[in-house]
XYZ file of C-alpha atoms in Angstrom:
511
model
C 0.054 -0.040 0.013
C 2.842 2.402 0.814
C 4.588 1.607 -2.494
C 1.375 2.034 -4.375
C 0.829 5.495 -2.793
C 4.246 6.739 -3.668
C 3.998 5.961 -7.402
C 1.274 8.340 -8.356
C 3.047 11.238 -6.595
C 6.238 10.785 -8.576
C 4.236 10.506 -11.848
C 2.441 13.814 -10.975
C 5.730 15.686 -10.699
C 6.888 14.334 -14.187
C 10.432 14.260 -12.947
C 12.480 12.304 -15.555
C 14.744 9.494 -14.326
C 18.133 8.560 -15.540
C 16.721 5.797 -17.616
C 14.003 7.822 -19.230
C 14.443 8.229 -23.101
C 13.729 11.528 -25.060
C 10.660 11.716 -27.020
C 11.490 10.801 -30.623
C 11.006 13.375 -33.367
C 10.123 12.875 -36.970
C 12.435 13.472 -39.850
C 10.433 16.432 -40.955
C 10.686 18.043 -37.582
C 14.504 17.494 -37.552
C 14.912 19.117 -40.929
C 12.721 21.984 -39.908
C 14.943 22.536 -36.864
C 18.107 22.463 -38.898
C 16.646 25.067 -41.372
C 15.855 27.288 -38.540
C 19.385 26.995 -37.284
C 20.796 27.818 -40.685
C 18.615 30.901 -40.899
C 19.776 32.033 -37.458
C 23.388 31.632 -38.373
C 22.899 33.532 -41.594
C 21.169 36.301 -39.751
C 23.926 36.440 -37.205
C 26.485 36.679 -40.023
C 24.605 39.604 -41.456
C 24.381 41.352 -38.120
C 28.131 40.891 -37.584
C 28.797 42.443 -41.033
C 26.548 45.405 -40.249
C 28.244 45.929 -36.872
C 31.608 45.782 -38.676
C 30.497 48.331 -41.257
C 29.266 50.642 -38.576
C 32.532 50.425 -36.749
C 34.411 51.167 -39.907
C 32.217 54.274 -40.628
C 32.708 55.425 -36.991
C 36.342 55.038 -37.383
C 36.417 57.068 -40.602
C 34.258 59.732 -38.896
C 36.529 59.863 -35.846
C 39.538 60.217 -38.246
C 37.969 63.099 -40.107
C 37.048 64.808 -36.952
C 40.585 64.254 -35.635
C 42.032 65.697 -38.890
C 39.673 68.700 -38.836
C 40.651 69.368 -35.211
C 44.326 69.051 -36.057
C 44.046 71.394 -39.032
C 41.902 74.080 -37.519
C 44.360 76.371 -35.928
C 45.090 79.760 -34.265
C 48.164 81.571 -35.709
C 50.002 84.661 -34.659
C 51.663 85.639 -38.061
C 53.040 89.183 -37.618
C 51.686 89.385 -34.095
C 48.053 89.259 -35.424
C 45.815 86.559 -33.891
C 44.045 84.669 -36.684
C 41.563 81.853 -36.390
C 40.890 79.636 -39.446
C 38.885 76.481 -40.264
C 40.484 73.231 -41.444
C 39.332 73.875 -45.025
C 40.268 77.520 -45.013
C 36.634 78.641 -45.800
C 36.316 80.584 -42.598
C 38.972 82.958 -41.109
C 38.870 85.657 -38.383
C 41.811 87.982 -37.869
C 41.999 90.492 -34.949
C 43.352 93.891 -35.983
C 44.530 96.713 -33.954
C 46.710 99.856 -33.990
C 47.625 102.452 -31.411
C 49.292 105.706 -32.277
C 50.398 108.203 -29.623
C 51.599 111.679 -31.002
C 53.522 114.348 -29.161
C 54.348 117.840 -30.507
C 55.809 121.110 -29.584
C 54.976 124.371 -31.560
C 57.382 127.210 -32.046
C 55.398 130.308 -33.056
C 55.330 133.999 -32.102
C 53.931 134.679 -28.586
C 50.153 135.451 -28.555
C 48.874 138.994 -28.277
C 45.313 140.425 -27.722
C 42.694 139.553 -30.249
C 42.383 143.201 -31.203
C 45.914 143.414 -32.387
C 47.126 139.934 -33.029
C 45.090 138.962 -36.145
C 45.984 135.248 -36.495
C 42.851 133.307 -36.898
C 41.504 129.696 -37.386
C 38.154 128.413 -38.679
C 35.394 130.921 -39.605
C 32.643 131.320 -36.986
C 34.604 129.563 -34.341
C 35.684 131.689 -31.407
C 37.631 128.945 -29.748
C 39.791 128.315 -32.810
C 40.228 132.094 -33.239
C 41.741 132.061 -29.729
C 43.865 128.926 -30.265
C 45.346 130.014 -33.616
C 47.421 132.510 -31.636
C 48.701 129.882 -29.209
C 48.747 126.387 -30.633
C 48.966 123.875 -27.838
C 51.907 121.619 -27.177
C 51.004 118.219 -25.879
C 50.116 114.653 -26.827
C 47.247 113.107 -28.728
C 45.969 109.548 -29.072
C 45.666 109.902 -32.837
C 44.248 106.394 -33.416
C 43.237 103.525 -31.151
C 41.638 101.101 -33.518
C 40.331 97.630 -32.836
C 38.536 95.344 -35.112
C 38.072 91.995 -36.821
C 38.275 90.927 -40.473
C 38.235 87.680 -42.369
C 36.157 85.537 -44.819
C 33.185 83.133 -44.625
C 32.298 80.469 -47.077
C 35.419 81.225 -49.008
C 34.152 83.912 -51.285
C 32.683 86.396 -48.716
C 34.691 88.803 -46.821
C 33.909 91.127 -43.872
C 35.592 93.829 -41.773
C 34.515 95.719 -38.613
C 36.781 98.380 -37.314
C 36.182 101.033 -34.575
C 38.422 103.943 -33.673
C 38.690 105.509 -30.201
C 41.295 108.041 -31.087
C 40.722 111.513 -32.522
C 41.972 114.952 -33.636
C 43.204 116.475 -30.354
C 40.120 115.161 -28.454
C 39.743 111.403 -27.853
C 36.366 110.025 -28.844
C 33.974 107.488 -27.392
C 34.358 105.352 -30.448
C 33.324 105.766 -34.088
C 32.909 103.244 -36.871
C 35.631 103.240 -39.556
C 34.561 100.155 -41.382
C 31.590 97.815 -41.240
C 31.126 96.012 -44.582
C 30.888 92.769 -46.434
C 32.240 92.017 -49.921
C 32.051 89.231 -52.437
C 35.174 87.828 -54.372
C 33.539 85.062 -56.200
C 33.750 86.819 -59.591
C 37.080 86.371 -61.412
C 39.164 89.500 -60.988
C 36.289 91.530 -59.514
C 35.299 92.349 -55.835
C 31.992 93.848 -54.744
C 31.625 95.640 -51.526
C 28.817 97.116 -49.585
C 28.571 98.913 -46.208
C 30.629 101.655 -44.529
C 34.295 101.812 -45.425
C 37.007 104.295 -46.355
C 37.119 104.310 -50.164
C 40.595 104.875 -51.867
C 40.634 108.425 -53.176
C 44.167 108.711 -54.378
C 47.796 107.520 -54.190
C 48.354 108.979 -50.783
C 45.103 107.431 -49.602
C 46.200 104.038 -50.947
C 48.717 103.740 -48.218
C 47.384 102.514 -44.819
C 47.384 105.230 -42.020
C 49.699 102.744 -40.112
C 52.271 102.891 -43.013
C 52.260 106.545 -44.114
C 55.702 108.318 -44.462
C 54.694 111.115 -42.108
C 52.327 111.546 -39.099
C 49.584 112.854 -41.449
C 48.822 112.610 -45.120
C 49.473 115.622 -47.302
C 46.835 118.274 -46.565
C 45.475 118.348 -50.165
C 45.024 114.646 -50.350
C 43.355 114.692 -46.920
C 40.898 117.361 -47.867
C 39.921 115.645 -51.123
C 39.711 112.234 -49.272
C 36.841 113.630 -47.133
C 34.758 115.131 -49.855
C 33.007 111.956 -51.069
C 34.922 109.352 -49.204
C 36.614 109.158 -45.818
C 36.367 106.964 -42.699
C 32.869 105.465 -42.120
C 31.435 106.624 -45.452
C 28.703 104.394 -46.757
C 29.077 103.070 -50.283
C 28.627 100.393 -52.880
C 31.838 99.580 -54.690
C 33.122 97.490 -57.558
C 36.880 96.862 -57.705
C 38.961 95.000 -60.341
C 42.709 94.618 -60.775
C 45.307 92.817 -62.735
C 49.133 92.258 -62.692
C 49.737 95.961 -63.513
C 46.519 97.824 -63.064
C 43.609 98.667 -60.882
C 40.081 100.059 -61.508
C 37.515 101.016 -58.861
C 34.163 102.822 -58.711
C 32.122 103.592 -55.626
C 28.696 105.219 -55.121
C 28.813 106.932 -51.807
C 26.418 108.284 -49.224
C 26.729 109.828 -45.900
C 29.043 109.247 -43.066
C 27.497 106.928 -40.383
C 26.894 108.317 -36.968
C 26.197 111.736 -38.554
C 22.728 113.158 -39.377
C 21.253 115.423 -42.091
C 17.883 116.010 -43.593
C 19.029 114.531 -46.962
C 22.211 112.432 -47.086
C 24.910 113.437 -49.348
C 25.387 111.416 -52.622
C 28.677 111.049 -54.475
C 30.905 108.934 -56.614
C 34.640 108.013 -56.376
C 36.373 106.626 -59.407
C 40.165 105.719 -59.681
C 42.262 103.996 -62.337
C 45.933 103.054 -61.939
C 48.657 101.413 -64.179
C 52.207 100.547 -63.743
C 53.989 100.611 -67.107
C 57.170 99.613 -65.342
C 56.912 96.941 -62.662
C 60.157 95.050 -61.861
C 61.791 93.883 -58.674
C 64.009 96.820 -58.626
C 61.977 99.590 -60.397
C 58.234 100.751 -60.284
C 56.536 103.470 -62.319
C 52.906 104.267 -61.253
C 50.433 106.380 -63.067
C 46.919 107.084 -61.802
C 43.857 109.323 -62.211
C 41.025 110.022 -59.678
C 37.559 111.615 -59.686
C 35.842 112.562 -56.339
C 32.426 113.927 -57.088
C 29.671 115.193 -54.908
C 26.329 115.133 -56.846
C 24.111 116.363 -53.939
C 25.673 117.951 -50.719
C 23.846 117.013 -47.519
C 20.819 119.325 -46.759
C 20.729 121.394 -43.572
C 16.951 121.558 -43.388
C 13.690 120.784 -45.069
C 13.532 121.233 -48.685
C 10.801 123.814 -48.831
C 10.147 125.603 -52.146
C 10.996 127.876 -53.709
C 14.555 128.248 -52.352
C 14.796 124.692 -51.013
C 17.199 123.590 -48.197
C 20.673 124.918 -48.019
C 23.327 122.387 -49.062
C 26.589 123.871 -47.942
C 30.100 122.683 -48.799
C 32.946 123.653 -46.534
C 36.554 123.103 -47.368
C 38.962 123.368 -44.410
C 41.933 121.221 -43.145
C 44.485 121.029 -40.422
C 48.176 121.559 -41.047
C 49.220 117.931 -41.314
C 49.208 117.359 -37.477
C 46.462 116.746 -35.048
C 48.121 117.307 -31.669
C 46.383 120.780 -31.809
C 43.264 120.458 -33.958
C 43.051 124.109 -35.070
C 42.388 124.654 -38.830
C 44.205 127.571 -40.300
C 42.712 127.447 -43.764
C 38.892 127.510 -44.292
C 36.477 128.599 -47.187
C 33.502 128.773 -44.851
C 30.174 127.437 -45.938
C 29.434 127.571 -49.767
C 25.907 126.916 -50.709
C 26.501 124.448 -53.490
C 24.787 122.065 -55.967
C 27.960 119.857 -56.116
C 31.722 119.486 -56.090
C 34.153 118.051 -58.633
C 37.647 117.109 -57.446
C 39.977 115.628 -60.194
C 43.432 114.437 -59.553
C 46.496 112.931 -61.345
C 49.050 110.586 -59.577
C 52.670 109.830 -60.288
C 54.834 107.362 -58.391
C 58.459 106.290 -58.995
C 60.599 103.761 -57.139
C 64.102 102.467 -57.695
C 65.378 100.110 -55.114
C 65.292 101.938 -51.752
C 64.507 105.380 -53.262
C 60.888 106.343 -53.883
C 59.092 109.496 -55.106
C 55.410 110.294 -55.431
C 53.127 113.214 -55.977
C 49.512 114.291 -56.708
C 47.799 117.352 -58.071
C 44.063 118.069 -57.319
C 41.730 120.557 -59.021
C 38.674 121.270 -56.983
C 35.480 123.005 -58.488
C 32.391 123.909 -56.417
C 29.083 124.601 -58.298
C 27.245 127.370 -56.517
C 23.473 127.384 -56.195
C 23.227 131.217 -56.193
C 22.734 132.670 -59.538
C 24.985 135.471 -60.625
C 27.972 134.384 -58.543
C 30.904 132.602 -60.189
C 31.791 128.966 -59.226
C 34.921 128.944 -57.183
C 38.021 126.862 -58.175
C 40.692 125.626 -55.702
C 43.721 123.474 -56.040
C 46.290 121.500 -54.078
C 49.287 119.344 -54.688
C 52.197 117.635 -52.972
C 55.514 115.870 -53.759
C 57.333 113.579 -51.329
C 60.131 111.111 -51.349
C 61.834 108.601 -49.105
C 65.270 106.922 -48.973
C 65.578 103.752 -46.870
C 69.031 104.063 -45.174
C 69.216 100.364 -44.405
C 68.438 99.362 -48.000
C 64.913 97.888 -47.797
C 62.513 99.242 -50.468
C 58.940 100.358 -49.830
C 56.458 97.720 -51.129
C 54.206 98.288 -54.093
C 50.826 96.682 -54.744
C 49.347 96.868 -58.221
C 46.018 95.702 -56.867
C 45.825 98.505 -54.234
C 47.582 100.923 -56.625
C 49.918 102.260 -53.900
C 53.023 101.890 -51.749
C 53.292 100.289 -48.392
C 56.006 100.498 -45.605
C 59.221 98.563 -46.070
C 59.286 94.951 -44.826
C 61.583 94.465 -41.766
C 63.836 91.602 -42.640
C 66.204 92.076 -39.684
C 64.337 93.171 -36.589
C 66.227 95.216 -33.918
C 68.331 92.992 -31.751
C 71.329 94.232 -29.789
C 72.760 90.768 -29.308
C 72.830 90.102 -33.043
C 73.752 93.630 -34.042
C 70.602 94.235 -36.236
C 68.794 97.563 -36.213
C 65.521 97.150 -38.113
C 64.685 99.658 -40.834
C 65.593 103.248 -40.884
C 64.109 105.723 -43.359
C 64.551 109.457 -44.339
C 61.697 111.199 -45.835
C 60.773 114.804 -47.094
C 57.650 116.494 -48.479
C 56.408 119.789 -49.746
C 52.689 120.433 -49.966
C 50.516 123.276 -51.105
C 46.712 123.821 -50.516
C 45.168 126.944 -52.095
C 41.688 127.778 -50.905
C 41.604 131.319 -52.188
C 39.251 132.435 -55.060
C 39.289 136.095 -56.116
C 41.039 136.723 -52.812
C 42.240 140.261 -54.007
C 44.959 142.414 -52.499
C 45.879 142.971 -48.804
C 44.047 145.849 -47.258
C 41.042 145.517 -49.525
C 37.489 144.348 -49.086
C 36.612 141.082 -51.018
C 34.654 141.450 -54.192
C 31.315 139.648 -54.650
C 31.767 135.865 -54.816
C 35.310 136.045 -53.500
C 36.531 133.391 -50.985
C 39.424 133.982 -48.703
C 40.167 130.578 -47.480
C 43.908 131.010 -47.458
C 46.851 129.193 -48.801
C 48.917 126.807 -46.711
C 52.402 125.592 -47.644
C 54.201 123.052 -45.497
C 57.770 121.627 -45.748
C 58.142 118.399 -43.776
C 61.349 116.468 -42.958
C 61.090 113.057 -41.312
C 63.169 110.225 -39.813
C 61.341 106.830 -39.397
C 62.475 103.755 -37.483
C 60.891 100.368 -37.798
C 62.400 98.136 -34.992
C 60.221 95.283 -36.225
C 57.077 94.660 -38.090
C 54.809 95.850 -35.302
C 56.505 98.857 -33.741
C 57.248 102.199 -35.496
C 58.642 105.551 -34.495
C 58.309 108.644 -36.601
C 59.956 112.089 -35.937
C 58.953 114.932 -38.076
C 59.962 118.602 -38.412
C 57.459 120.990 -40.236
C 57.749 124.541 -41.457
C 54.203 125.779 -41.825
C 53.440 129.021 -43.849
C 49.785 130.259 -44.137
C 48.834 133.405 -46.139
C 45.262 134.375 -45.637
C 43.311 137.622 -45.770
C 40.415 138.522 -43.552
C 37.038 138.635 -45.176
C 36.019 141.323 -42.744
C 32.443 141.723 -41.321
C 31.763 139.303 -38.358
C 33.343 136.214 -40.041
C 34.898 135.062 -36.694
C 32.168 136.342 -34.391
C 30.906 139.649 -32.948
C 32.999 142.506 -31.681
C 36.730 142.633 -32.052
C 37.165 138.948 -32.901
C 37.086 139.592 -36.718
C 40.091 141.656 -37.996
C 39.470 144.378 -40.564
C 38.936 143.318 -44.167
C 42.118 142.559 -45.994
C 44.176 142.145 -42.805
C 46.632 139.250 -42.841
C 45.238 136.514 -40.574
C 47.688 133.806 -41.458
C 50.983 132.885 -39.820
C 54.153 130.844 -40.077
C 55.609 128.603 -37.385
C 57.737 125.502 -36.849
C 56.646 122.318 -35.144
C 58.469 119.186 -33.965
C 56.505 115.968 -33.460
C 56.987 112.331 -32.831
C 54.648 109.287 -33.063
C 54.976 105.918 -31.258
C 52.881 103.234 -32.894
C 52.068 99.482 -32.387
C 50.039 97.809 -34.907
C 49.026 94.214 -35.774
């Protein structure tokens, strides 16, 4: 009975015993199982291949990323930080220049305004006082910071802000803010705000000029239709020996008027001789103001006044007083035409420009005034390095410093001697001394400056300029109340010009 009771319990648990045989399967079942195993093996092989392919693709991607990371770089060529992508399609270069000028003026001692007739700008009592006692001192002429580069290969950009000034430091003004396109062979298109090239002197960067300031005639013409921060739309083309540029211009940003000025700047240059040792440069420029900026609402019949004023500082900005000035001329437009000539043979260079400036008056019955200006300047590099010429820019640049200053090695950088004579004539029908001006006359004055300079380039970033100037201004008083009420305006025909000497020096760092 006990044995019989145990049997059914064991059978209910279906626990196999050692001697129990597996359930036999049919041949069809066996073949089906084998087929399933084969399919699983094939699927496994396919998955392994896919995993292997994915690992290969990941390895290629990792390698590409590693290569891109390795090629993307930050460089410091010439002390200028530059960031560039691996493929060179994107770049960003930081730019900067700092210029500190110092000067001392040697002029006759000032006297009372009633007897000392030396004067500055018309209608400016402050300049009328300062003209008799030009201020010695220092001036942060330029403190510029910016970024430039390219994007997507063919697009370029430039943003540059200046915190320096002309005797008074400024909170910051925009010099450039533009984009351009270089995807067309031999042609570059540009739009935004930028200083357009208005002549041979203007083709040289402000950090590479021979003297502290550009020649006065070139600087005056530069600011008619161009200048820093002038809005424009430009097309520029160049070849191995030539350059051609045309720019439609508007107003200067950060300035306001009722109707903005419109103008045009055109320039063509050609180098008939261009060898390693010798350069001959020829050029012609046109700076046109079609419509001067309006000073008020254009209400018929007279419309708004559109004055043009020609005045300029004597090639130095430590004291910002202007000694030649036409005053405001109500005008329909201005035409300034110029011719350029540049010569260089090894380490000797010469250049000059002549400008003819015509103002079209609005007033009927009055003649249209004509003015002119010119300069000639030269440089001799004592240490033998030539100034560099660019056919694309149509101008000269500073010499390259091949052997930077190093006392241990006995190298002295680059030393350069320079001289210039400039003349700006803003007189029209000025008449004789002691006489009142005739109708339509403009007594802006004539300014002549002789400048001698010594420049030292210790390396490619640092520069020192030392200049001596002899300034001679001949100018007749227009009479009336041109400089203000009371005794500030000398009698008509009185000599209000002067001559003086000035010594100046610039310390510069640029990258």
